[in-house]
Coordinates of C-alpha atoms and ligand atoms in Angstrom, one line a residue:
M1 CA 0.1 0.1 -0.2
S2 CA 1.3 3.6 -1.1
S3 CA 1.7 6.2 1.4
S4 CA -1.6 8.3 2.0
E5 CA -2.0 11.5 4.1
S6 CA -5.9 10.5 4.9
L7 CA -4.6 7.5 6.9
R8 CA -4.5 7.9 10.7
F9 CA -1.1 7.4 12.3
E10 CA -1.5 3.9 13.7
T11 CA -2.9 2.8 10.2
R12 CA 0.5 4.5 8.5
C13 CA 2.6 2.6 11.1
I14 CA 1.2 -0.9 9.9
H15 CA 0.6 -0.2 6.0
T16 CA 2.8 2.6 4.7
G17 CA 6.1 1.7 2.6
V18 CA 5.1 -2.6 2.5
H19 CA 6.3 -3.5 -0.3
K20 CA 4.7 -7.0 -0.7
D21 CA 6.4 -9.9 -2.6
G22 CA 4.6 -10.2 -6.0
A23 CA 5.9 -13.7 -6.3
F24 CA 4.3 -15.1 -3.3
D25 CA 1.9 -12.4 -1.9
S26 CA 3.7 -12.2 1.2
A27 CA 2.1 -10.1 3.9
T28 CA 5.6 -8.2 4.9
T29 CA 8.3 -6.6 3.0
P30 CA 10.9 -9.3 2.2
I31 CA 14.5 -8.7 3.1
Y32 CA 16.3 -8.2 0.1
T33 CA 20.0 -8.8 1.1
S34 CA 21.3 -8.2 -2.5
S35 CA 24.1 -6.1 -3.2
T36 CA 23.4 -5.6 -6.7
F37 CA 20.3 -5.2 -9.2
G38 CA 20.1 -6.1 -12.5
W39 CA 19.8 -4.1 -15.9
S40 CA 17.6 -5.3 -18.8
D41 CA 19.6 -3.2 -21.4
L42 CA 22.2 -0.1 -21.1
K43 CA 19.5 2.3 -19.6
T44 CA 16.6 -0.1 -17.9
N45 CA 16.3 -1.3 -14.3
K46 CA 13.9 -2.0 -12.2
G47 CA 14.8 0.9 -9.9
Y48 CA 17.5 0.0 -7.9
E49 CA 21.2 -0.6 -9.1
Y50 CA 23.4 -1.2 -6.1
T51 CA 22.5 -1.6 -2.3
R52 CA 24.4 1.5 -1.4
S53 CA 22.6 3.9 -3.6
G54 CA 19.0 2.0 -3.0
N55 CA 17.8 -0.8 -1.7
P56 CA 13.8 -2.2 -1.8
T57 CA 13.7 -3.3 2.1
R58 CA 15.5 0.0 3.1
R59 CA 13.1 2.2 0.9
A60 CA 10.3 0.7 2.8
L61 CA 11.2 1.8 5.9
E62 CA 12.1 5.1 4.4
E63 CA 8.6 5.5 2.8
N64 CA 6.9 4.5 6.3
L65 CA 9.2 7.3 8.3
A66 CA 8.8 10.1 5.6
A67 CA 4.8 9.3 6.0
L68 CA 5.3 9.2 9.9
E69 CA 6.8 12.4 10.0
G70 CA 5.1 14.1 7.6
G71 CA 7.6 14.7 5.2
L72 CA 8.5 14.4 1.6
D73 CA 11.7 11.7 1.9
C74 CA 13.5 9.9 4.2
R75 CA 16.9 8.0 4.3
A76 CA 17.8 5.5 6.7
T77 CA 21.2 5.2 8.2
A78 CA 23.1 2.9 10.0
T79 CA 23.0 4.6 13.3
G80 CA 21.8 8.0 14.8
M81 CA 25.2 9.3 14.7
A82 CA 25.5 8.4 10.6
A83 CA 22.4 10.5 10.5
I84 CA 24.0 13.4 12.5
T85 CA 27.1 13.2 10.0
T86 CA 25.0 13.0 7.0
I87 CA 23.4 16.1 7.8
M88 CA 26.7 17.9 8.9
H89 CA 28.4 17.4 5.4
M90 CA 25.7 19.8 4.6
F91 CA 27.7 22.5 5.9
K92 CA 31.3 23.7 5.3
S93 CA 34.3 25.0 6.6
G94 CA 33.4 28.6 8.2
D95 CA 29.8 27.8 9.0
H96 CA 28.4 28.4 12.2
I97 CA 25.5 26.0 14.1
I98 CA 23.7 26.9 17.4
A99 CA 23.0 23.9 19.3
G100 CA 21.7 23.2 22.8
H101 CA 23.9 22.9 25.7
D102 CA 22.6 19.7 26.9
I103 CA 22.1 17.6 23.6
Y104 CA 22.7 13.8 23.4
G105 CA 26.6 13.4 24.4
G106 CA 27.7 12.0 21.5
T107 CA 26.3 14.5 19.4
Y108 CA 28.4 17.0 21.5
R109 CA 31.1 14.8 21.1
L110 CA 30.9 15.0 17.2
F111 CA 30.4 18.6 17.2
E112 CA 32.9 19.5 19.7
A113 CA 35.9 17.2 18.7
V114 CA 35.4 16.2 15.0
Y115 CA 33.6 18.8 13.1
S116 CA 35.4 21.9 14.7
Q117 CA 39.0 20.1 12.7
F118 CA 36.8 20.9 9.9
G119 CA 36.3 24.4 10.7
I120 CA 32.7 23.8 11.3
D121 CA 31.9 26.1 14.4
V122 CA 29.2 24.6 16.6
E123 CA 28.4 26.8 19.4
F124 CA 26.2 25.3 22.2
V125 CA 23.6 27.8 24.0
N126 CA 21.3 27.3 26.1
Q127 CA 18.3 27.4 24.1
Q128 CA 15.6 27.4 26.9
D129 CA 16.4 31.5 26.6
L130 CA 15.4 32.7 23.0
D131 CA 17.2 35.5 23.3
R132 CA 20.1 34.0 24.1
V133 CA 19.9 32.3 20.9
R134 CA 19.3 35.5 19.2
K135 CA 22.0 37.1 20.1
A136 CA 24.2 34.3 19.4
V137 CA 23.3 34.2 15.7
K138 CA 25.9 35.4 13.4
P139 CA 26.3 36.4 9.7
N140 CA 27.7 33.0 8.7
T141 CA 25.0 30.6 11.1
K142 CA 23.7 28.0 9.1
A143 CA 21.7 26.0 11.3
I144 CA 20.2 25.7 14.6
W145 CA 20.3 22.4 15.8
I146 CA 17.2 21.6 18.1
E147 CA 16.8 18.4 20.5
T148 CA 13.8 18.5 23.0
P149 CA 13.1 17.0 25.6
S150 CA 17.1 16.9 26.1
N151 CA 18.9 14.1 27.7
P152 CA 19.2 13.6 30.5
L153 CA 17.1 16.5 32.2
L154 CA 14.4 16.5 30.0
N155 CA 14.5 20.2 29.5
L156 CA 12.3 21.7 26.5
V157 CA 12.7 24.0 24.4
D158 CA 10.5 26.6 21.9
I159 CA 10.4 24.7 18.9
A160 CA 8.5 27.3 16.7
G161 CA 10.4 30.0 18.7
L162 CA 13.7 28.7 17.3
V163 CA 12.5 28.0 13.9
E164 CA 11.4 31.8 13.8
I165 CA 14.9 32.9 14.9
A166 CA 16.8 30.4 12.3
H167 CA 14.7 31.3 9.0
K168 CA 14.7 35.0 10.1
A169 CA 18.6 34.5 9.8
G170 CA 18.7 32.5 6.6
A171 CA 19.5 29.4 8.7
I172 CA 17.6 26.0 8.6
A173 CA 16.2 24.4 11.8
V174 CA 17.3 20.7 12.5
A175 CA 15.5 18.7 15.1
D176 CA 16.5 15.4 16.7
N177 CA 13.1 13.6 17.5
T178 CA 14.7 10.8 18.8
F179 CA 13.3 11.1 22.6
L180 CA 9.7 11.3 21.6
S181 CA 9.0 9.8 18.2
P182 CA 6.7 10.9 15.6
Y183 CA 3.7 9.6 17.6
L184 CA 4.3 12.4 20.4
Q185 CA 5.8 15.3 18.4
R186 CA 5.9 16.6 15.2
P187 CA 8.5 19.0 14.3
F188 CA 7.3 19.8 10.5
E189 CA 4.5 21.0 12.1
F190 CA 6.3 23.9 13.9
G191 CA 8.4 24.9 10.4
V192 CA 11.4 22.5 11.1
D193 CA 13.5 21.7 7.9
I194 CA 15.3 18.6 8.8
I195 CA 14.3 15.8 11.2
L196 CA 16.7 13.3 12.7
H197 CA 16.4 10.1 14.6
S198 CA 18.3 7.6 15.9
T199 CA 16.1 4.4 15.1
T200 CA 17.7 2.7 17.8
K201 CA 15.3 4.1 20.2
Y202 CA 11.6 4.0 20.2
L203 CA 11.3 3.7 16.5
N204 CA 12.5 0.2 16.8
G205 CA 11.9 -0.2 19.9
H206 CA 13.0 -3.5 21.1
S207 CA 16.8 -2.9 21.6
D208 CA 17.9 -5.3 18.9
V209 CA 19.3 -3.0 16.2
V210 CA 21.3 0.3 15.9
G211 CA 20.2 2.5 13.2
G212 CA 19.3 6.2 12.1
A213 CA 17.2 8.1 9.8
V214 CA 17.2 11.9 8.0
I215 CA 13.7 13.0 6.9
T216 CA 13.0 15.8 5.0
R217 CA 10.4 18.3 3.6
Q218 CA 12.0 20.2 0.8
K219 CA 12.9 18.7 -2.5
E220 CA 16.2 20.3 -2.5
H221 CA 17.2 18.8 1.0
A222 CA 15.8 15.6 0.1
E223 CA 18.2 15.3 -3.2
K224 CA 21.4 16.6 -0.9
I225 CA 20.5 13.9 1.4
G226 CA 20.1 11.5 -0.5
Y227 CA 23.4 12.5 -2.6
L228 CA 25.3 12.2 0.7
V229 CA 24.0 9.1 2.0
N230 CA 25.2 7.4 -1.0
S231 CA 28.5 9.5 -1.3
L232 CA 29.5 9.1 2.5
G233 CA 28.3 5.4 2.6
T234 CA 25.9 6.0 5.6
P235 CA 22.9 3.9 4.5
C236 CA 21.6 0.9 7.1
S237 CA 21.7 -2.8 5.9
P238 CA 18.6 -4.3 4.6
F239 CA 18.4 -6.8 7.9
D240 CA 18.4 -3.6 9.9
A241 CA 16.0 -1.7 8.0
W242 CA 13.4 -4.7 8.4
L243 CA 14.0 -4.9 11.7
V244 CA 13.0 -1.1 12.1
L245 CA 9.8 -1.6 10.1
R246 CA 8.8 -4.8 11.9
G247 CA 9.2 -2.4 15.2
L248 CA 7.5 0.4 13.6
K249 CA 4.0 -1.4 13.3
T250 CA 3.6 -1.3 17.3
L251 CA 4.7 2.3 17.6
G252 CA 1.6 3.8 18.6
P253 CA 0.4 1.4 21.2
R254 CA 3.7 0.9 22.7
M255 CA 4.6 4.7 23.0
E256 CA 1.1 4.7 25.0
A257 CA 2.3 1.9 27.3
H258 CA 5.6 3.5 27.7
Q259 CA 4.1 7.0 28.8
K260 CA 1.5 6.1 31.2
N261 CA 4.2 3.7 33.0
A262 CA 6.3 6.6 32.8
M263 CA 3.6 9.1 34.5
A264 CA 2.7 6.4 37.2
L265 CA 6.5 5.7 38.1
A266 CA 7.3 9.6 37.9
R267 CA 4.5 10.5 40.5
F268 CA 5.5 7.5 43.0
L269 CA 9.3 8.5 43.0
E270 CA 8.4 12.4 43.4
K271 CA 6.9 11.2 46.3
H272 CA 9.5 9.3 47.7
P273 CA 11.3 10.5 50.7
K274 CA 14.7 9.0 49.5
I275 CA 14.4 10.8 46.3
E276 CA 15.6 14.9 45.7
R277 CA 13.8 15.6 42.7
V278 CA 12.4 14.0 39.7
Y279 CA 12.5 15.3 35.9
Y280 CA 9.4 14.6 33.8
P281 CA 7.5 16.8 31.5
G282 CA 4.6 15.4 32.6
L283 CA 4.8 16.4 36.3
E284 CA 2.8 19.8 37.0
S285 CA 6.3 20.3 38.8
H286 CA 8.3 20.5 35.9
P287 CA 9.4 23.9 34.7
H288 CA 8.3 23.2 30.7
H289 CA 5.0 21.3 31.8
A290 CA 3.2 24.1 29.8
L291 CA 5.4 24.0 27.0
A292 CA 5.3 20.2 26.7
K293 CA 1.1 20.6 26.5
K294 CA 1.5 23.1 23.9
Q295 CA 4.0 21.1 21.5
Q296 CA 4.1 17.7 22.2
K297 CA 1.1 15.0 22.0
G298 CA 2.4 13.5 25.5
F299 CA 5.1 13.5 27.7
G300 CA 7.2 10.2 26.5
A301 CA 8.7 7.6 28.9
M302 CA 12.4 9.4 29.8
V303 CA 12.2 10.0 33.6
T304 CA 15.1 11.2 35.2
A305 CA 15.5 11.2 39.3
D306 CA 18.1 12.9 41.6
I307 CA 18.7 10.9 44.4
K308 CA 19.2 12.2 47.9
G309 CA 23.0 11.5 48.8
S310 CA 26.0 10.7 47.2
R311 CA 27.4 8.9 44.2
A312 CA 27.6 5.9 46.4
T313 CA 23.7 6.0 47.0
A314 CA 22.7 6.3 43.6
E315 CA 25.1 3.3 43.0
K316 CA 23.3 1.4 45.5
A317 CA 19.8 2.1 44.2
M318 CA 20.6 1.6 40.7
T319 CA 22.7 -2.1 41.4
S320 CA 20.1 -3.5 43.6
L321 CA 17.2 -3.0 40.9
K322 CA 16.2 -6.1 39.4
I323 CA 13.8 -5.5 36.7
F324 CA 15.5 -2.4 35.4
S325 CA 18.8 -3.2 33.6
L326 CA 21.7 -0.7 34.6
A327 CA 22.5 -0.1 31.1
E328 CA 23.0 3.0 28.3
S329 CA 20.2 3.6 25.6
L330 CA 16.7 3.8 25.8
G331 CA 13.5 3.6 24.3
G332 CA 13.3 -0.2 24.3
V333 CA 10.2 -2.4 25.6
E334 CA 12.5 -3.1 28.7
S335 CA 13.3 -0.6 31.4
L336 CA 16.5 0.6 31.9
V337 CA 18.5 2.9 34.2
A338 CA 21.6 4.8 33.0
Y339 CA 24.2 7.1 34.8
P340 CA 24.9 9.9 33.0
D341 CA 27.9 10.9 35.0
T342 CA 29.8 7.8 33.7
M343 CA 27.8 6.4 31.0
S344 CA 25.9 8.5 28.3
H345 CA 27.4 11.5 29.2
A346 CA 31.0 10.6 30.3
T347 CA 32.0 12.4 26.8
M348 CA 31.2 15.7 28.3
T349 CA 33.8 17.5 30.6
E350 CA 33.1 17.0 34.1
E351 CA 32.8 21.2 34.5
S352 CA 30.1 21.0 31.1
R353 CA 27.9 18.2 32.8
R354 CA 27.6 20.2 36.4
A355 CA 26.9 23.4 34.2
A356 CA 23.9 21.7 32.1
G357 CA 22.7 20.3 35.4
I358 CA 23.8 16.6 35.6
S359 CA 25.0 16.0 39.0
E360 CA 26.8 12.8 40.6
R361 CA 23.2 12.2 42.2
T362 CA 21.3 12.0 38.8
M363 CA 19.7 8.6 37.3
R364 CA 18.3 8.5 33.9
L365 CA 15.1 6.2 33.4
S366 CA 13.8 4.6 30.3
V367 CA 10.5 3.3 31.2
G368 CA 9.6 0.2 29.4
I369 CA 6.3 -1.5 28.8
E370 CA 6.3 -4.4 31.8
H371 CA 3.5 -3.9 34.5
I372 CA 3.7 -1.0 36.1
D373 CA 3.3 -2.7 39.8
D374 CA 6.1 -4.6 39.2
L375 CA 8.3 -1.4 38.1
I376 CA 7.4 0.5 41.3
A377 CA 7.9 -2.4 43.5
D378 CA 11.2 -2.7 42.0
W379 CA 12.0 0.9 42.9
K380 CA 10.5 0.5 46.2
Q381 CA 13.0 -2.2 47.1
A382 CA 16.0 -0.6 45.6
L383 CA 15.6 2.6 47.8
E384 CA 15.3 0.8 50.5
A385 CA 18.1 -1.6 49.9
Ligands
PLP401 C1 21.0 7.6 20.7 C2 20.6 8.8 20.3 C3 21.4 9.4 19.3 C4 22.6 8.7 18.5 O1 22.3 7.5 18.0 P1 22.8 5.9 17.7 O2 21.8 5.4 17.2 O3 23.3 5.6 19.2 O4 23.9 6.3 16.6 C5 21.5 10.4 18.7 N1 20.5 11.5 19.6 C6 19.8 11.3 20.7 C7 18.9 11.9 21.2 C8 20.0 9.9 21.2 O5 19.2 9.5 22.0

């Protein structure tokens, strides 16, 4: 079935981009592992030549993701970092980019340690304050890099406000929509030009693949990104594409289950005497709760909490958990807890971690879709341990 704007989100998840196999009328898209495809004469092939430049299984995923974000085109990449790398090659030496000060640790490292060597100047600004962003704009500003909610403190930034600043400066707005997925946040509706995902997280949702995607809404950007993915060699394998396509079918119901659990666990932790502070945009106490209600369709399932005490107290609680695994990553059906200070954000300097508000008592939870009573009981016993 082809993409259709009239279909509702959950229906598109299941049907858009499904390339059924004509030989046997399969219900799902087959995995085309073939590296190359035949030509019938020197001018004619069936739309695919070589799997780096295009592959039917990967294309099915790309059509699906483009439809879910409401974009024109999508390119599925090997990882989320490969998606970011591809986008960064749209820029050149001498360009200036304004990124948030508390973005994903790997993105921060890529900008700070790698692209700085190629003369691309990425400036990290607290984007919660639009005036600071306005003041950071320079004549050579080519993009505003948005990630909301942020990692790990779940700070929100005003997407529409940042887009306005970018466009006024003649720059583009890029949004990393990994934390919420298009089910809960649709950055194109606020004027964003390019969306990227780590499909490793909610889109695949089963912690069994790493992948990424770049979604565009303008023809010029679609062509550029398609050219770059092929030139750089950043696309994902057909098998990985198939896994993500499989995970996507249940995106809607999974996100509902995830965020219902997250809200209940956040409320439990907020009242617990051993917890100092809970960061969850769904709580009325969250400083950006109103903005979350305005620009998101839900609050997501990432919950961060500061425990009372020290690094040792945090370590004791996290290693006492039985259902939550102590591991990096997020967005899978299984619950995880991570320690940003030594795990996801270890590549930042201690100074920049503290400046971003990450302390040695900060624990980041990716709330899965297990039964909520089991998840609450797990934290109850771990905090009493
Ligand atoms: C995980 C993640 C990335 C990087 O994706 P990989 O698939 O690990 O390469 C980028 N941005 C955000 C917000 C992420 O959570």
